[in-house]
Every structure is written in structure tokens, then in C-alpha cells.
PDB file of C-alpha atoms in Angstrom:
ATOM      1  CA  CYS A  14    -224.106  97.665 -31.943  1.00 63.00           C
ATOM      2  CA  VAL A  15    -224.575 100.300 -29.041  1.00 70.00           C
ATOM      3  CA  ALA A  16    -228.392 100.544 -27.841  1.00 72.00           C
ATOM      4  CA  ALA A  17    -229.517 104.109 -27.424  1.00 82.00           C
ATOM      5  CA  ALA A  18    -229.985 105.296 -23.719  1.00 93.00           C
ATOM      6  CA  ASN A  19    -233.252 106.163 -22.516  1.00 95.00           C
ATOM      7  CA  GLN A  20    -234.088 109.743 -21.975  1.00 96.00           C
ATOM      8  CA  ALA A  21    -236.437 111.772 -19.713  1.00 97.00           C
ATOM      9  CA  PRO A  22    -239.696 112.736 -21.708  1.00 97.00           C
ATOM     10  CA  ILE A  23    -239.586 116.127 -22.602  1.00 98.00           C
ATOM     11  CA  VAL A  24    -242.372 118.432 -20.927  1.00 98.00           C
ATOM     12  CA  ASN A  25    -243.696 121.710 -21.921  1.00 98.00           C
ATOM     13  CA  ALA A  26    -246.516 123.416 -19.935  1.00 98.00           C
ATOM     14  CA  GLY A  27    -247.280 126.232 -22.023  1.00 98.00           C
ATOM     15  CA  ALA A  28    -247.180 129.847 -21.589  1.00 98.00           C
ATOM     16  CA  ASP A  29    -248.256 131.907 -18.575  1.00 98.00           C
ATOM     17  CA  GLN A  30    -251.696 132.989 -18.681  1.00 98.00           C
ATOM     18  CA  ALA A  31    -253.850 135.725 -17.206  1.00 98.00           C
ATOM     19  CA  ILE A  32    -257.637 135.994 -16.887  1.00 97.00           C
ATOM     20  CA  THR A  33    -259.998 138.048 -15.180  1.00 93.00           C
ATOM     21  CA  LEU A  34    -262.938 136.988 -13.041  1.00 90.00           C
ATOM     22  CA  PRO A  35    -266.033 136.361 -13.830  1.00 86.00           C
ATOM     23  CA  THR A  36    -263.887 134.148 -16.497  1.00 93.00           C
ATOM     24  CA  ASN A  37    -262.498 131.320 -14.503  1.00 97.00           C
ATOM     25  CA  VAL A  38    -261.360 128.763 -16.923  1.00 98.00           C
ATOM     26  CA  VAL A  39    -258.274 128.446 -19.020  1.00 98.00           C
ATOM     27  CA  THR A  40    -257.150 125.892 -21.730  1.00 98.00           C
ATOM     28  CA  LEU A  41    -253.959 124.590 -20.771  1.00 98.00           C
ATOM     29  CA  SER A  42    -251.626 123.832 -23.924  1.00 98.00           C
ATOM     30  CA  GLY A  43    -249.208 121.673 -22.530  1.00 98.00           C
ATOM     31  CA  SER A  44    -246.989 119.149 -24.621  1.00 98.00           C
ATOM     32  CA  VAL A  45    -245.140 115.798 -24.030  1.00 98.00           C
ATOM     33  CA  SER A  46    -242.989 113.835 -25.766  1.00 97.00           C
ATOM     34  CA  ASP A  47    -240.513 110.859 -25.563  1.00 95.00           C
ATOM     35  CA  ASP A  48    -238.056 108.847 -27.202  1.00 94.00           C
ATOM     36  CA  GLY A  49    -240.059 105.328 -26.954  1.00 91.00           C
ATOM     37  CA  LEU A  50    -237.682 103.853 -24.451  1.00 93.00           C
ATOM     38  CA  PRO A  51    -237.722 102.008 -22.776  1.00 91.00           C
ATOM     39  CA  ALA A  52    -239.361  99.558 -25.296  1.00 88.00           C
ATOM     40  CA  GLY A  53    -243.017  98.555 -24.738  1.00 86.00           C
ATOM     41  CA  SER A  54    -243.366 101.187 -21.840  1.00 88.00           C
ATOM     42  CA  SER A  55    -245.955 103.851 -22.159  1.00 92.00           C
ATOM     43  CA  LEU A  56    -245.669 107.643 -21.535  1.00 95.00           C
ATOM     44  CA  ALA A  57    -247.975 108.891 -18.719  1.00 97.00           C
ATOM     45  CA  SER A  58    -248.973 112.883 -17.876  1.00 98.00           C
ATOM     46  CA  LEU A  59    -250.668 114.256 -15.209  1.00 98.00           C
ATOM     47  CA  TRP A  60    -251.504 118.176 -14.164  1.00 98.00           C
ATOM     48  CA  SER A  61    -251.173 119.231 -10.506  1.00 98.00           C
ATOM     49  CA  VAL A  62    -251.567 122.317  -8.380  1.00 98.00           C
ATOM     50  CA  VAL A  63    -248.221 123.375  -6.809  1.00 98.00           C
ATOM     51  CA  SER A  64    -249.557 126.765  -5.459  1.00 98.00           C
ATOM     52  CA  GLY A  65    -252.405 129.056  -5.403  1.00 98.00           C
ATOM     53  CA  PRO A  66    -255.131 130.587  -3.191  1.00 97.00           C
ATOM     54  CA  GLY A  67    -257.799 128.200  -4.112  1.00 97.00           C
ATOM     55  CA  THR A  68    -258.918 124.879  -5.795  1.00 98.00           C
ATOM     56  CA  VAL A  69    -258.009 123.991  -9.240  1.00 98.00           C
ATOM     57  CA  THR A  70    -260.373 121.334 -11.419  1.00 98.00           C
ATOM     58  CA  PHE A  71    -258.589 119.871 -14.258  1.00 98.00           C
ATOM     59  CA  GLY A  72    -261.066 118.814 -17.421  1.00 98.00           C
ATOM     60  CA  SER A  73    -258.830 115.765 -18.004  1.00 98.00           C
ATOM     61  CA  PRO A  74    -256.024 115.862 -15.531  1.00 98.00           C
ATOM     62  CA  ASN A  75    -253.962 113.130 -17.616  1.00 98.00           C
ATOM     63  CA  ALA A  76    -254.335 114.890 -20.678  1.00 98.00           C
ATOM     64  CA  SER A  77    -251.103 117.471 -21.885  1.00 97.00           C
ATOM     65  CA  SER A  78    -253.723 119.789 -23.281  1.00 97.00           C
ATOM     66  CA  THR A  79    -256.900 120.223 -20.923  1.00 98.00           C
ATOM     67  CA  THR A  80    -258.913 122.797 -19.118  1.00 98.00           C
ATOM     68  CA  ALA A  81    -258.561 124.319 -15.545  1.00 98.00           C
ATOM     69  CA  VAL A  82    -261.227 125.930 -13.634  1.00 98.00           C
ATOM     70  CA  PHE A  83    -260.128 128.515 -10.842  1.00 98.00           C
ATOM     71  CA  SER A  84    -262.089 128.799  -7.447  1.00 97.00           C
ATOM     72  CA  ALA A  85    -260.813 132.258  -6.651  1.00 95.00           C
ATOM     73  CA  ALA A  86    -258.405 135.097  -7.541  1.00 95.00           C
ATOM     74  CA  GLY A  87    -254.747 134.831  -7.239  1.00 97.00           C
ATOM     75  CA  VAL A  88    -251.468 133.726  -8.942  1.00 98.00           C
ATOM     76  CA  TYR A  89    -251.715 129.604  -9.085  1.00 98.00           C
ATOM     77  CA  GLU A  90    -248.340 127.637 -10.432  1.00 98.00           C
ATOM     78  CA  LEU A  91    -249.575 124.668 -12.256  1.00 98.00           C
ATOM     79  CA  ARG A  92    -247.272 121.532 -12.968  1.00 98.00           C
ATOM     80  CA  LEU A  93    -247.485 119.257 -16.058  1.00 98.00           C
ATOM     81  CA  SER A  94    -245.253 115.890 -15.147  1.00 98.00           C
ATOM     82  CA  ALA A  95    -244.538 113.135 -17.274  1.00 98.00           C
ATOM     83  CA  SER A  96    -243.081 109.535 -16.682  1.00 97.00           C
ATOM     84  CA  ASP A  97    -242.031 107.057 -19.321  1.00 96.00           C
ATOM     85  CA  GLY A  98    -241.992 104.262 -16.465  1.00 94.00           C
ATOM     86  CA  THR A  99    -238.352 104.950 -15.704  1.00 96.00           C
ATOM     87  CA  LEU A 100    -237.680 108.373 -15.887  1.00 97.00           C
ATOM     88  CA  SER A 101    -239.894 111.597 -15.360  1.00 97.00           C
ATOM     89  CA  ALA A 102    -239.698 115.270 -16.037  1.00 98.00           C
ATOM     90  CA  SER A 103    -242.023 118.252 -15.589  1.00 98.00           C
ATOM     91  CA  ASP A 104    -242.518 121.772 -16.324  1.00 98.00           C
ATOM     92  CA  THR A 105    -244.739 124.748 -14.612  1.00 98.00           C
ATOM     93  CA  VAL A 106    -247.034 127.461 -15.894  1.00 98.00           C
ATOM     94  CA  ALA A 107    -248.198 130.509 -14.060  1.00 98.00           C
ATOM     95  CA  VAL A 108    -252.066 131.381 -14.075  1.00 98.00           C
ATOM     96  CA  SER A 109    -252.725 134.947 -12.844  1.00 98.00           C
ATOM     97  CA  VAL A 110    -256.713 135.031 -12.122  1.00 97.00           C
ATOM     98  CA  ALA A 111    -257.387 138.816 -11.366  1.00 94.00           C
ATOM     99  CA  PRO A 112    -260.751 139.815  -9.327  1.00 90.00           C
ATOM    100  CA  ALA A 113    -263.739 140.862 -11.166  1.00 83.00           C
ATOM    101  CA  LEU A 114    -263.748 144.691 -12.297  1.00 81.00           C
ATOM    102  CA  VAL A 115    -265.748 146.708 -10.164  1.00 80.00           C
ATOM    103  CA  PRO A 116    -268.451 148.307 -12.297  1.00 86.00           C
ATOM    104  CA  SER A 117    -268.284 152.624 -12.180  1.00 91.00           C
ATOM    105  CA  LEU A 118    -271.547 154.265 -11.525  1.00 93.00           C
ATOM    106  CA  SER A 119    -273.433 157.310 -13.314  1.00 94.00           C
ATOM    107  CA  ILE A 120    -276.327 159.177 -12.399  1.00 92.00           C
ATOM    108  CA  ALA A 121    -278.053 161.258 -15.295  1.00 91.00           C
ATOM    109  CA  ASP A 122    -279.149 164.945 -14.580  1.00 86.00           C
ATOM    110  CA  ALA A 123    -282.490 165.288 -13.682  1.00 79.00           C
ATOM    111  CA  LEU A 124    -284.731 168.346 -14.883  1.00 71.00           C
ATOM    112  CA  VAL A 125    -287.418 169.542 -12.982  1.00 73.00           C
ATOM    113  CA  VAL A 126    -289.907 172.021 -14.152  1.00 72.00           C
ATOM    114  CA  GLU A 127    -291.196 174.032 -11.400  1.00 70.00           C
ATOM    115  CA  GLY A 128    -294.896 174.822 -10.979  1.00 67.00           C
ATOM    116  CA  ASN A 129    -296.783 176.891  -8.663  1.00 68.00           C
ATOM    117  CA  GLY A 130    -296.010 175.264  -5.501  1.00 68.00           C
ATOM    118  CA  ALA A 131    -297.395 171.937  -6.239  1.00 73.00           C
ATOM    119  CA  ILE A 132    -295.141 168.748  -5.420  1.00 76.00           C
ATOM    120  CA  THR A 133    -293.261 167.887  -8.367  1.00 77.00           C
ATOM    121  CA  LEU A 134    -291.449 164.508  -8.735  1.00 78.00           C
ATOM    122  CA  ALA A 135    -287.999 164.208 -10.020  1.00 79.00           C
ATOM    123  CA  SER A 136    -286.534 160.722 -11.737  1.00 81.00           C
ATOM    124  CA  LEU A 137    -283.059 160.070 -12.064  1.00 84.00           C
ATOM    125  CA  THR A 138    -281.228 157.143 -14.201  1.00 91.00           C
ATOM    126  CA  VAL A 139    -278.592 155.364 -12.259  1.00 94.00           C
ATOM    127  CA  ALA A 140    -276.624 153.017 -14.431  1.00 95.00           C
ATOM    128  CA  LEU A 141    -273.501 150.708 -14.063  1.00 94.00           C
ATOM    129  CA  SER A 142    -270.877 150.932 -16.785  1.00 91.00           C
ATOM    130  CA  ALA A 143    -270.688 146.914 -17.140  1.00 86.00           C
ATOM    131  CA  PRO A 144    -272.960 144.097 -15.629  1.00 85.00           C
ATOM    132  CA  SER A 145    -271.952 142.328 -12.643  1.00 82.00           C
ATOM    133  CA  VAL A 146    -272.288 138.513 -11.698  1.00 76.00           C
ATOM    134  CA  VAL A 147    -273.185 139.520  -8.111  1.00 80.00           C
ATOM    135  CA  PRO A 148    -275.842 142.250  -6.861  1.00 88.00           C
ATOM    136  CA  VAL A 149    -274.304 145.731  -6.661  1.00 89.00           C
ATOM    137  CA  SER A 150    -275.317 148.020  -3.995  1.00 92.00           C
ATOM    138  CA  VAL A 151    -274.908 151.816  -3.471  1.00 92.00           C
ATOM    139  CA  ASP A 152    -275.978 154.212  -0.686  1.00 94.00           C
ATOM    140  CA  TYR A 153    -277.474 157.396  -1.571  1.00 91.00           C
ATOM    141  CA  VAL A 154    -278.790 160.500  -0.084  1.00 92.00           C
ATOM    142  CA  THR A 155    -279.915 163.732  -1.273  1.00 87.00           C
ATOM    143  CA  SER A 156    -277.693 167.107  -0.525  1.00 88.00           C
ATOM    144  CA  ASP A 157    -277.710 170.922  -1.336  1.00 88.00           C
ATOM    145  CA  GLY A 158    -276.294 171.887  -4.886  1.00 85.00           C
ATOM    146  CA  THR A 159    -278.515 174.245  -7.000  1.00 80.00           C
ATOM    147  CA  ALA A 160    -281.563 173.674  -4.560  1.00 80.00           C
ATOM    148  CA  THR A 161    -281.342 173.769  -0.910  1.00 83.00           C
ATOM    149  CA  ALA A 162    -283.060 171.543   1.895  1.00 81.00           C
ATOM    150  CA  CYS A 163    -286.106 173.849   1.628  1.00 82.00           C
ATOM    151  CA  ASP A 164    -286.560 173.168  -2.051  1.00 77.00           C
ATOM    152  CA  TYR A 165    -286.838 169.428  -1.970  1.00 79.00           C
ATOM    153  CA  ALA A 166    -287.820 166.536   0.637  1.00 82.00           C
ATOM    154  CA  THR A 167    -284.458 164.683   1.920  1.00 87.00           C
ATOM    155  CA  ARG A 168    -284.408 161.126   0.755  1.00 88.00           C
ATOM    156  CA  PHE A 169    -281.767 158.391   1.430  1.00 93.00           C
ATOM    157  CA  GLY A 170    -281.374 154.810   1.188  1.00 94.00           C
ATOM    158  CA  THR A 171    -279.696 151.921  -1.052  1.00 96.00           C
ATOM    159  CA  LEU A 172    -280.125 151.137  -4.416  1.00 94.00           C
ATOM    160  CA  THR A 173    -279.318 147.598  -5.326  1.00 95.00           C
ATOM    161  CA  PHE A 174    -278.587 145.987  -8.888  1.00 94.00           C
ATOM    162  CA  ALA A 175    -279.486 142.542  -9.617  1.00 93.00           C
ATOM    163  CA  PRO A 176    -276.708 140.582 -11.297  1.00 88.00           C
ATOM    164  CA  GLY A 177    -276.975 141.561 -14.745  1.00 89.00           C
ATOM    165  CA  VAL A 178    -278.863 144.621 -14.553  1.00 94.00           C
ATOM    166  CA  VAL A 179    -277.195 147.903 -15.559  1.00 94.00           C
ATOM    167  CA  THR A 180    -279.837 150.566 -15.207  1.00 94.00           C
TER     168      THR A 180
END
């Protein structure tokens, strides 16, 4: 009778993934299997960071399927390793974390009904295309268009949108 020879575990770190901040977590769907040899040994697995621009926190670093939280934008290479106590194997997965998209800014036209020389205020609605998780600031200054500087009082400043605010 010939005994079967121990084989290294079979490791699959899963498919490459891509996310865009502010989403900073992915589910890693790795898998690990073994032939059960050597008899009486247990199979151990571990996630680790091979490379990347920031830190990665694994939800359960010893589980083949777990979550990973990324601290910064960039491309990360993560490794899933497994050992049966004698032999080991590993596989890697790439996770691309794109920086947060910058929302675009729009300004609605103002309509001013001119009177008999009295001061008439104009109101403009300024909006972001999407909410942001950080404050968004924009500098503004009035300029000539269909009106000239003698028709209006020059104004300038900075408009800041708080996180989550869009108008």
C-alpha cells in the first residue's frame, strides 16, 4: 500500500477589485483547501499586505473570506497564505482604491427686475452635483457680463459647503 504524499494547500485570494472613496471597505472572497495531510494537522490561513500606499485593517485576518478597510487611495496588493503545518501556499489580489470624485459646481441664473434706482438684491442658487464627505470651498467674484461695474456693487469671497450639503 502506497501512502498519498502531502500536497500544499490550494489558495485563491479572489478576483481583483476596485472601489472609489469615500467607500473604503471591500469584502475579500478568498478560499483555502487542503488534502488533510499530514494527518492530525490543522489548516491555517492569514491575510497580509504585500504593498500599498496606506494601512489595511482586516476584519478577520485568519479567515479566508473577510473584509479589508483601506486608509488611503492607491493600488494595494494583498496576500492570502495558508499552511498545513508542513507545506504552505499563497495567492494575491489587487485592490484599487480611487480618490473621491470631486463634485461639479453649478450656479443658477439670477433674475433681477430693475426699479427706479433703488437697490435691488439678487439671489443666486449655487449647487454641488453630489454631496461630499469633506467641506468644499469655492472662491467667487462678480464680473461684467450683461451688466457693468456701474450697475452692481462688486462682491467677492469664499462659499463653503459643509459635508453632505449640496445647495
